[in-house]
CSV table of N, CA, C and O in Angstrom, one decimal:
chain,number,residue,atom,x,y,z
A,230,MET,N,-246.7,119.5,-119.4
A,230,MET,CA,-247.0,118.2,-118.9
A,230,MET,C,-248.2,118.1,-120.1
A,230,MET,O,-248.8,118.3,-119.9
A,231,SER,N,-248.1,117.1,-121.0
A,231,SER,CA,-249.1,116.9,-121.5
A,231,SER,C,-249.7,115.4,-121.5
A,231,SER,O,-248.0,114.8,-121.8
A,232,SER,N,-250.9,114.7,-121.7
A,232,SER,CA,-250.9,113.4,-121.5
A,232,SER,C,-251.3,113.1,-123.1
A,232,SER,O,-251.8,113.2,-124.1
A,233,THR,N,-250.8,111.7,-123.2
A,233,THR,CA,-251.0,111.3,-124.5
A,233,THR,C,-252.7,110.8,-124.6
A,233,THR,O,-253.3,110.0,-123.5
A,234,PRO,N,-253.7,110.8,-125.3
A,234,PRO,CA,-254.8,110.8,-125.5
A,234,PRO,C,-255.2,109.0,-125.6
A,234,PRO,O,-254.4,108.6,-126.2
A,235,ARG,N,-256.1,108.4,-125.1
A,235,ARG,CA,-256.6,107.2,-125.1
A,235,ARG,C,-256.9,106.5,-126.2
A,235,ARG,O,-257.8,108.1,-127.1
A,236,PRO,N,-256.7,105.8,-127.6
A,236,PRO,CA,-256.8,105.5,-128.6
A,236,PRO,C,-258.8,104.9,-128.3
A,236,PRO,O,-259.2,105.1,-127.5
A,237,GLU,N,-259.3,105.4,-129.3
A,237,GLU,CA,-261.0,105.3,-128.9
A,237,GLU,C,-260.9,103.5,-128.8
A,237,GLU,O,-260.4,102.5,-129.9
A,238,LEU,N,-262.1,103.4,-127.9
A,238,LEU,CA,-262.1,101.7,-127.6
A,238,LEU,C,-263.6,101.8,-128.3
A,238,LEU,O,-264.3,102.5,-128.7
A,239,ARG,N,-263.2,100.3,-129.0
A,239,ARG,CA,-264.6,100.0,-130.2
A,239,ARG,C,-265.4,98.4,-129.6
A,239,ARG,O,-264.0,97.4,-129.6
A,240,VAL,N,-266.3,98.3,-129.6
A,240,VAL,CA,-266.7,96.7,-129.3
A,240,VAL,C,-267.6,96.3,-130.6
A,240,VAL,O,-268.5,96.9,-130.7
A,241,GLY,N,-267.2,94.9,-130.9
A,241,GLY,CA,-268.5,94.6,-132.1
A,241,GLY,C,-268.2,93.2,-132.3
A,241,GLY,O,-267.3,92.5,-131.1
A,242,PHE,N,-269.1,92.8,-133.1
A,242,PHE,CA,-269.0,91.3,-133.1
A,242,PHE,C,-268.0,90.6,-133.4
A,242,PHE,O,-267.9,91.3,-134.4
A,243,ILE,N,-267.4,89.3,-133.2
A,243,ILE,CA,-266.2,88.7,-134.1
A,243,ILE,C,-267.0,87.2,-134.2
A,243,ILE,O,-267.3,86.5,-133.6
A,244,ASP,N,-266.3,86.5,-135.0
A,244,ASP,CA,-266.1,85.4,-135.6
A,244,ASP,C,-265.5,84.5,-134.3
A,244,ASP,O,-264.6,84.9,-133.9
A,245,SER,N,-265.8,83.0,-134.5
A,245,SER,CA,-265.3,82.1,-133.6
A,245,SER,C,-263.9,81.6,-133.7
A,245,SER,O,-263.1,82.1,-132.7
A,246,LYS,N,-263.4,82.3,-134.7
A,246,LYS,CA,-262.0,82.0,-135.3
A,246,LYS,C,-260.9,83.2,-134.3
A,246,LYS,O,-260.1,83.3,-133.5
A,247,ALA,N,-261.7,84.3,-134.4
A,247,ALA,CA,-261.0,85.8,-133.5
A,247,ALA,C,-260.9,85.5,-132.3
A,247,ALA,O,-260.1,86.0,-131.6
A,248,ALA,N,-262.3,85.1,-131.9
A,248,ALA,CA,-262.6,84.5,-129.8
A,248,ALA,C,-261.8,83.9,-129.9
A,248,ALA,O,-260.9,83.8,-128.9
A,249,ARG,N,-261.5,82.8,-130.3
A,249,ARG,CA,-260.7,81.5,-130.2
A,249,ARG,C,-259.0,81.9,-129.9
A,249,ARG,O,-258.7,81.9,-129.1
A,250,TYR,N,-258.6,82.7,-130.9
A,250,TYR,CA,-257.5,83.4,-130.8
A,250,TYR,C,-257.1,84.4,-129.6
A,250,TYR,O,-255.8,83.8,-129.0
A,251,ALA,N,-257.9,85.2,-129.2
A,251,ALA,CA,-257.7,85.9,-128.1
A,251,ALA,C,-257.6,85.4,-127.0
A,251,ALA,O,-256.9,85.5,-126.0
A,252,VAL,N,-258.5,84.3,-126.6
A,252,VAL,CA,-258.7,83.4,-125.5
A,252,VAL,C,-257.8,82.4,-125.1
A,252,VAL,O,-256.7,82.6,-124.3
A,253,GLU,N,-257.3,81.8,-126.8
A,253,GLU,CA,-256.0,80.8,-126.2
A,253,GLU,C,-254.8,81.6,-125.8
A,253,GLU,O,-253.9,81.4,-125.4
A,254,LYS,N,-254.8,83.1,-126.5
A,254,LYS,CA,-253.0,84.1,-126.7
A,254,LYS,C,-253.5,84.9,-125.0
A,254,LYS,O,-252.4,85.1,-124.0
A,255,TRP,N,-254.4,85.0,-124.7
A,255,TRP,CA,-254.7,86.0,-123.6
A,255,TRP,C,-255.7,85.6,-122.3
A,255,TRP,O,-255.6,86.5,-121.4
A,256,HIS,N,-256.0,84.6,-122.2
A,256,HIS,CA,-256.8,84.2,-120.8
A,256,HIS,C,-256.5,83.2,-120.2
A,256,HIS,O,-255.7,82.0,-120.7
A,257,TYR,N,-256.3,83.2,-119.3
A,257,TYR,CA,-255.6,81.9,-118.2
A,257,TYR,C,-256.0,80.4,-118.7
A,257,TYR,O,-255.3,79.7,-118.6
A,258,SER,N,-257.2,80.0,-119.0
A,258,SER,CA,-257.8,78.8,-119.5
A,258,SER,C,-257.0,78.4,-120.4
A,258,SER,O,-257.3,77.3,-121.1
A,259,LYS,N,-257.1,79.4,-121.6
A,259,LYS,CA,-256.7,79.4,-123.1
A,259,LYS,C,-257.6,78.0,-124.0
A,259,LYS,O,-257.3,77.4,-124.7
A,260,ARG,N,-258.9,78.0,-123.3
A,260,ARG,CA,-259.5,77.3,-123.9
A,260,ARG,C,-261.4,78.1,-124.4
A,260,ARG,O,-261.7,79.1,-122.8
A,261,LEU,N,-261.9,77.9,-125.5
A,261,LEU,CA,-263.1,78.9,-125.8
A,261,LEU,C,-264.3,77.8,-125.3
A,261,LEU,O,-264.1,77.0,-126.1
A,262,PRO,N,-265.0,78.4,-124.6
A,262,PRO,CA,-265.9,77.2,-124.4
A,262,PRO,C,-266.6,77.1,-125.3
A,262,PRO,O,-267.0,77.5,-126.3
A,263,VAL,N,-267.7,75.7,-125.3
A,263,VAL,CA,-268.8,75.5,-126.5
A,263,VAL,C,-270.0,75.7,-126.2
A,263,VAL,O,-270.2,76.0,-125.0
A,264,GLY,N,-270.5,75.5,-127.1
A,264,GLY,CA,-272.2,75.7,-126.9
A,264,GLY,C,-272.7,77.1,-127.3
A,264,GLY,O,-272.1,77.9,-128.5
A,265,LYS,N,-273.4,78.2,-127.6
A,265,LYS,CA,-273.9,78.8,-127.7
A,265,LYS,C,-273.2,80.1,-127.2
A,265,LYS,O,-273.6,80.5,-126.2
A,266,LEU,N,-272.4,80.8,-127.9
A,266,LEU,CA,-271.9,82.2,-127.6
A,266,LEU,C,-272.2,83.5,-128.3
A,266,LEU,O,-272.5,83.6,-129.6
A,267,VAL,N,-271.5,84.3,-127.3
A,267,VAL,CA,-271.8,85.9,-128.1
A,267,VAL,C,-270.4,86.4,-128.1
A,267,VAL,O,-269.8,86.4,-127.3
A,268,ARG,N,-270.0,86.4,-129.2
A,268,ARG,CA,-268.4,86.9,-129.1
A,268,ARG,C,-268.3,88.2,-129.4
A,268,ARG,O,-268.4,88.2,-130.4
A,269,LEU,N,-267.4,88.9,-128.8
A,269,LEU,CA,-267.4,90.4,-128.9
A,269,LEU,C,-266.1,90.8,-129.0
A,269,LEU,O,-264.9,90.5,-128.1
A,270,GLY,N,-265.8,91.3,-130.1
A,270,GLY,CA,-263.8,92.2,-130.0
A,270,GLY,C,-263.8,93.3,-129.7
A,270,GLY,O,-264.6,94.1,-129.6
A,271,VAL,N,-262.8,93.5,-129.2
A,271,VAL,CA,-262.4,94.6,-128.5
A,271,VAL,C,-261.4,95.3,-129.4
A,271,VAL,O,-260.0,94.9,-129.6
A,272,TRP,N,-261.1,96.7,-130.0
A,272,TRP,CA,-260.3,97.4,-130.3
A,272,TRP,C,-259.6,99.0,-129.3
A,272,TRP,O,-260.7,99.4,-129.3
A,273,GLU,N,-258.6,99.2,-129.7
A,273,GLU,CA,-258.3,100.4,-129.2
A,273,GLU,C,-257.7,101.0,-130.4
A,273,GLU,O,-256.5,100.1,-130.8
A,274,GLY,N,-258.4,102.1,-130.9
A,274,GLY,CA,-258.2,102.7,-132.3
A,274,GLY,C,-258.1,101.6,-133.2
A,274,GLY,O,-259.1,100.7,-133.3
A,275,ASP,N,-256.8,101.1,-134.2
A,275,ASP,CA,-257.0,99.9,-134.7
A,275,ASP,C,-256.6,98.7,-134.3
A,275,ASP,O,-256.3,97.6,-135.1
A,276,ARG,N,-256.1,98.5,-133.1
A,276,ARG,CA,-255.6,97.4,-132.7
A,276,ARG,C,-257.0,96.8,-132.1
A,276,ARG,O,-257.2,97.0,-130.8
A,277,PHE,N,-256.6,95.3,-132.5
A,277,PHE,CA,-257.3,94.6,-131.7
A,277,PHE,C,-257.0,93.9,-130.4
A,277,PHE,O,-255.6,93.6,-130.4
A,278,ILE,N,-257.3,94.2,-129.3
A,278,ILE,CA,-256.7,93.6,-127.9
A,278,ILE,C,-257.5,92.4,-127.6
A,278,ILE,O,-256.9,92.4,-126.2
A,279,GLY,N,-258.2,92.0,-128.0
A,279,GLY,CA,-259.0,90.7,-127.3
A,279,GLY,C,-260.3,90.8,-127.7
A,279,GLY,O,-261.1,91.1,-128.4
A,280,ALA,N,-261.3,89.9,-126.5
A,280,ALA,CA,-262.6,89.4,-126.7
A,280,ALA,C,-263.1,89.5,-125.3
A,280,ALA,O,-262.7,88.9,-124.5
A,281,VAL,N,-264.5,89.7,-125.2
A,281,VAL,CA,-265.5,89.1,-124.4
A,281,VAL,C,-266.6,88.1,-124.5
A,281,VAL,O,-267.0,88.5,-125.9
A,282,VAL,N,-266.7,87.4,-123.7
A,282,VAL,CA,-267.2,86.7,-124.5
A,282,VAL,C,-268.2,86.0,-123.1
A,282,VAL,O,-268.3,85.5,-122.2
A,283,PHE,N,-269.8,85.9,-124.0
A,283,PHE,CA,-271.1,85.8,-122.9
A,283,PHE,C,-271.5,84.1,-123.6
A,283,PHE,O,-271.4,84.2,-124.7
A,284,SER,N,-272.5,83.5,-122.7
A,284,SER,CA,-272.7,82.6,-122.7
A,284,SER,C,-274.3,82.3,-121.8
A,284,SER,O,-274.2,82.6,-121.2
A,285,TRP,N,-275.0,81.3,-122.2
A,285,TRP,CA,-276.1,80.6,-121.2
A,285,TRP,C,-275.2,80.2,-120.1
A,285,TRP,O,-276.1,79.9,-119.0
A,286,GLY,N,-274.1,79.7,-120.3
A,286,GLY,CA,-273.3,79.3,-118.9
A,286,GLY,C,-272.8,77.7,-118.9
A,286,GLY,O,-274.0,77.0,-119.4
A,287,ALA,N,-272.4,77.2,-117.6
A,287,ALA,CA,-272.3,75.6,-117.5
A,287,ALA,C,-274.2,75.5,-116.9
A,287,ALA,O,-273.9,74.1,-116.5
A,288,ASN,N,-274.0,76.3,-116.1
A,288,ASN,CA,-275.2,75.8,-115.4
A,288,ASN,C,-276.4,76.3,-116.1
A,288,ASN,O,-276.8,77.5,-115.7
A,289,HIS,N,-277.5,75.2,-116.3
A,289,HIS,CA,-278.6,75.4,-117.3
A,289,HIS,C,-279.4,76.2,-116.4
A,289,HIS,O,-280.7,76.3,-116.8
A,290,ASN,N,-279.6,76.0,-115.4
A,290,ASN,CA,-280.6,76.6,-114.0
A,290,ASN,C,-280.1,77.9,-113.5
A,290,ASN,O,-281.1,78.3,-113.0
A,291,LEU,N,-279.0,78.4,-114.2
A,291,LEU,CA,-278.9,79.4,-113.4
A,291,LEU,C,-279.6,80.9,-113.1
A,291,LEU,O,-280.2,81.4,-112.6
A,292,SER,N,-280.7,80.5,-114.6
A,292,SER,CA,-281.7,82.0,-114.9
A,292,SER,C,-282.8,81.4,-113.9
A,292,SER,O,-283.5,82.5,-113.5
A,293,SER,N,-283.1,80.5,-113.3
A,293,SER,CA,-284.1,80.0,-112.6
A,293,SER,C,-284.0,80.6,-111.1
A,293,SER,O,-285.1,80.9,-110.0
A,294,GLN,N,-283.0,80.8,-110.6
A,294,GLN,CA,-282.6,81.4,-109.5
A,294,GLN,C,-283.0,82.9,-109.4
A,294,GLN,O,-283.7,83.6,-108.4
A,295,PHE,N,-283.5,83.3,-110.7
A,295,PHE,CA,-284.3,84.8,-111.1
A,295,PHE,C,-285.6,85.2,-111.4
A,295,PHE,O,-286.0,86.0,-111.6
A,296,GLY,N,-285.8,83.7,-111.4
A,296,GLY,CA,-287.3,83.5,-111.8
A,296,GLY,C,-287.4,84.2,-113.1
A,296,GLY,O,-288.9,84.2,-114.0
A,297,LEU,N,-286.7,83.5,-113.9
A,297,LEU,CA,-286.4,83.9,-115.7
A,297,LEU,C,-286.4,82.6,-116.3
A,297,LEU,O,-285.9,81.5,-115.8
A,298,ARG,N,-286.9,83.1,-117.7
A,298,ARG,CA,-286.3,81.7,-118.4
A,298,ARG,C,-284.9,82.0,-119.0
A,298,ARG,O,-284.2,82.9,-118.7
A,299,MET,N,-284.3,80.7,-119.5
A,299,MET,CA,-283.0,80.6,-119.6
A,299,MET,C,-282.2,81.6,-120.7
A,299,MET,O,-281.1,82.2,-120.8
A,300,THR,N,-283.4,81.7,-121.8
A,300,THR,CA,-282.7,82.7,-123.1
A,300,THR,C,-282.8,84.5,-122.0
A,300,THR,O,-282.6,84.8,-122.7
A,301,GLU,N,-283.7,84.8,-120.6
A,301,GLU,CA,-283.6,86.2,-120.1
A,301,GLU,C,-281.8,86.2,-119.4
A,301,GLU,O,-282.0,87.0,-118.7
A,302,CYS,N,-281.5,85.2,-119.4
A,302,CYS,CA,-280.1,85.0,-118.6
A,302,CYS,C,-278.9,85.0,-119.2
A,302,CYS,O,-278.9,83.6,-120.0
A,303,ALA,N,-277.9,85.7,-119.0
A,303,ALA,CA,-276.5,85.4,-120.1
A,303,ALA,C,-275.4,85.5,-119.0
A,303,ALA,O,-275.1,86.0,-118.2
A,304,GLU,N,-274.3,84.7,-119.0
A,304,GLU,CA,-272.8,84.6,-118.4
A,304,GLU,C,-271.6,85.4,-118.8
A,304,GLU,O,-271.6,85.1,-119.9
A,305,LEU,N,-271.3,85.5,-118.2
A,305,LEU,CA,-270.1,86.9,-119.0
A,305,LEU,C,-268.8,85.5,-118.8
A,305,LEU,O,-268.5,85.0,-117.3
A,306,VAL,N,-268.3,85.1,-119.6
A,306,VAL,CA,-267.5,83.5,-119.4
A,306,VAL,C,-266.2,84.0,-119.8
A,306,VAL,O,-265.3,83.2,-119.1
A,307,ARG,N,-265.8,85.1,-120.6
A,307,ARG,CA,-264.7,85.2,-120.8
A,307,ARG,C,-264.3,86.7,-121.2
A,307,ARG,O,-265.0,87.3,-121.3
A,308,VAL,N,-262.9,86.9,-120.2
A,308,VAL,CA,-262.5,88.3,-121.0
A,308,VAL,C,-261.2,88.1,-121.5
A,308,VAL,O,-260.4,88.1,-119.9
A,309,ALA,N,-260.7,88.2,-122.5
A,309,ALA,CA,-259.6,87.5,-122.6
A,309,ALA,C,-258.7,88.8,-123.4
A,309,ALA,O,-259.0,89.7,-124.8
A,310,LEU,N,-257.8,89.5,-122.8
A,310,LEU,CA,-257.5,91.0,-123.1
A,310,LEU,C,-255.6,90.9,-123.0
A,310,LEU,O,-255.5,90.6,-122.2
A,311,ARG,N,-255.2,91.5,-124.5
A,311,ARG,CA,-253.6,91.5,-124.4
A,311,ARG,C,-253.7,93.3,-123.3
A,311,ARG,O,-254.3,93.9,-123.0
A,312,ASP,N,-252.3,93.5,-123.4
A,312,ASP,CA,-252.4,94.8,-123.0
A,312,ASP,C,-252.5,95.9,-123.4
A,312,ASP,O,-253.1,95.9,-124.8
A,313,HIS,N,-253.2,96.8,-122.8
A,313,HIS,CA,-254.6,97.8,-123.1
A,313,HIS,C,-254.7,98.8,-122.1
A,313,HIS,O,-253.7,99.2,-121.0
A,314,GLN,N,-255.3,100.3,-122.8
A,314,GLN,CA,-255.3,101.5,-122.0
A,314,GLN,C,-256.3,101.8,-121.4
A,314,GLN,O,-256.7,101.9,-119.8
A,315,ALA,N,-257.6,101.2,-121.6
A,315,ALA,CA,-259.2,101.3,-121.2
A,315,ALA,C,-258.9,100.2,-119.9
A,315,ALA,O,-258.5,99.4,-120.0
A,316,PRO,N,-259.8,100.6,-118.9
A,316,PRO,CA,-260.0,100.1,-117.6
A,316,PRO,C,-260.9,98.9,-118.2
A,316,PRO,O,-261.9,98.9,-119.1
A,317,VAL,N,-260.8,97.6,-117.7
A,317,VAL,CA,-261.1,96.5,-117.9
A,317,VAL,C,-263.0,96.7,-117.5
A,317,VAL,O,-264.0,96.6,-118.5
A,318,THR,N,-263.6,97.1,-116.4
A,318,THR,CA,-264.7,97.7,-116.6
A,318,THR,C,-265.3,98.6,-117.5
A,318,THR,O,-266.4,98.3,-117.4
A,319,GLN,N,-264.6,99.3,-118.0
A,319,GLN,CA,-265.3,100.0,-119.4
A,319,GLN,C,-265.3,99.4,-120.6
A,319,GLN,O,-266.5,99.0,-121.3
A,320,ILE,N,-264.3,98.3,-120.8
A,320,ILE,CA,-264.8,97.2,-121.4
A,320,ILE,C,-266.2,96.4,-121.5
A,320,ILE,O,-266.6,96.1,-122.6
A,321,VAL,N,-266.0,96.0,-120.6
A,321,VAL,CA,-267.2,95.0,-120.0
A,321,VAL,C,-268.3,96.1,-120.2
A,321,VAL,O,-269.5,95.1,-120.7
A,322,ALA,N,-268.7,97.0,-119.8
A,322,ALA,CA,-269.6,97.9,-119.9
A,322,ALA,C,-270.2,97.7,-121.2
A,322,ALA,O,-271.0,98.0,-121.5
A,323,GLU,N,-269.0,98.0,-122.2
A,323,GLU,CA,-269.5,98.5,-123.3
A,323,GLU,C,-270.0,96.9,-124.1
A,323,GLU,O,-271.0,97.3,-124.6
A,324,ALA,N,-269.4,96.5,-123.8
A,324,ALA,CA,-270.0,94.6,-124.3
A,324,ALA,C,-271.3,94.4,-124.0
A,324,ALA,O,-272.1,94.1,-124.5
A,325,ILE,N,-271.5,94.8,-122.2
A,325,ILE,CA,-272.7,94.5,-121.9
A,325,ILE,C,-274.2,95.3,-123.1
A,325,ILE,O,-275.0,95.1,-123.2
A,326,ARG,N,-273.4,96.4,-123.1
A,326,ARG,CA,-274.7,97.5,-123.8
A,326,ARG,C,-274.8,96.9,-125.2
A,326,ARG,O,-275.9,96.9,-125.8
A,327,LEU,N,-274.0,96.5,-125.9
A,327,LEU,CA,-273.9,95.7,-127.5
A,327,LEU,C,-274.8,94.8,-127.1
A,327,LEU,O,-275.6,94.5,-127.9
A,328,LEU,N,-274.4,93.8,-126.1
A,328,LEU,CA,-275.1,92.4,-126.0
A,328,LEU,C,-277.1,92.9,-125.5
A,328,LEU,O,-277.4,92.3,-126.4
A,329,LYS,N,-277.0,93.7,-125.1
A,329,LYS,CA,-278.3,94.4,-124.8
A,329,LYS,C,-279.0,95.1,-126.0
A,329,LYS,O,-280.4,94.4,-125.8
A,330,GLN,N,-278.5,95.5,-126.8
A,330,GLN,CA,-278.8,96.1,-128.0
A,330,GLN,C,-279.1,94.6,-129.1
A,330,GLN,O,-280.5,95.1,-129.4
A,331,HIS,N,-278.7,93.8,-128.9
A,331,HIS,CA,-279.1,92.8,-129.8
A,331,HIS,C,-279.7,91.4,-129.1
A,331,HIS,O,-280.0,90.4,-129.9
A,332,SER,N,-280.5,91.7,-127.7
A,332,SER,CA,-280.9,90.8,-127.2
A,332,SER,C,-281.4,91.2,-126.1
A,332,SER,O,-281.9,91.5,-125.0
A,333,PRO,N,-282.6,91.7,-126.8
A,333,PRO,CA,-284.0,92.3,-126.0
A,333,PRO,C,-284.6,92.2,-125.2
A,333,PRO,O,-285.1,92.5,-124.0
A,334,GLY,N,-284.2,90.7,-124.7
A,334,GLY,CA,-285.0,89.9,-124.1
A,334,GLY,C,-284.4,89.3,-123.0
A,334,GLY,O,-284.7,89.2,-121.5
A,335,LEU,N,-283.2,90.0,-123.0
A,335,LEU,CA,-281.6,89.7,-121.7
A,335,LEU,C,-282.6,90.8,-120.4
A,335,LEU,O,-282.2,91.8,-120.4
A,336,ARG,N,-282.4,89.9,-119.4
A,336,ARG,CA,-282.5,90.8,-118.4
A,336,ARG,C,-281.4,90.8,-117.3
A,336,ARG,O,-281.4,91.9,-116.4
A,337,VAL,N,-280.7,89.8,-117.0
A,337,VAL,CA,-279.7,89.5,-116.4
A,337,VAL,C,-278.5,89.1,-116.5
A,337,VAL,O,-278.1,88.1,-117.8
A,338,VAL,N,-277.5,89.5,-116.5
A,338,VAL,CA,-276.2,89.3,-116.9
A,338,VAL,C,-275.1,88.7,-115.1
A,338,VAL,O,-275.3,89.8,-114.5
A,339,VAL,N,-274.9,87.5,-115.5
A,339,VAL,CA,-274.2,87.3,-114.5
A,339,VAL,C,-272.7,86.9,-114.7
A,339,VAL,O,-272.3,86.6,-115.3
A,340,SER,N,-271.6,87.3,-113.7
A,340,SER,CA,-270.2,86.9,-113.9
A,340,SER,C,-269.7,86.5,-112.7
A,340,SER,O,-269.9,87.0,-111.2
A,341,PHE,N,-269.1,85.3,-112.3
A,341,PHE,CA,-268.4,84.4,-111.7
A,341,PHE,C,-267.0,85.1,-111.5
A,341,PHE,O,-266.2,85.4,-112.0
């Protein structure tokens, strides 16, 4: 019995149009939040499978719970994925790694 290998998982920055497409197609809310967002696209091989979106969140006091400034805290606001093979935990972990690389002052990511 041979198993089919999983396609390579890739995460990278995308524009608002691609993020909006993923959220409207594959997220239950069908809405991309407004405000300052970090939008990351997800691919398995060459196939676009969705988006992971971070923001400061709706609660601008979220960071104060941790004794941090607003710019040191992000909220995971959308995970919008079509059918895929990689575990969601792996996808989110890759997205957080990329977010941390490009936001060196970030100290906390919150997910509700």
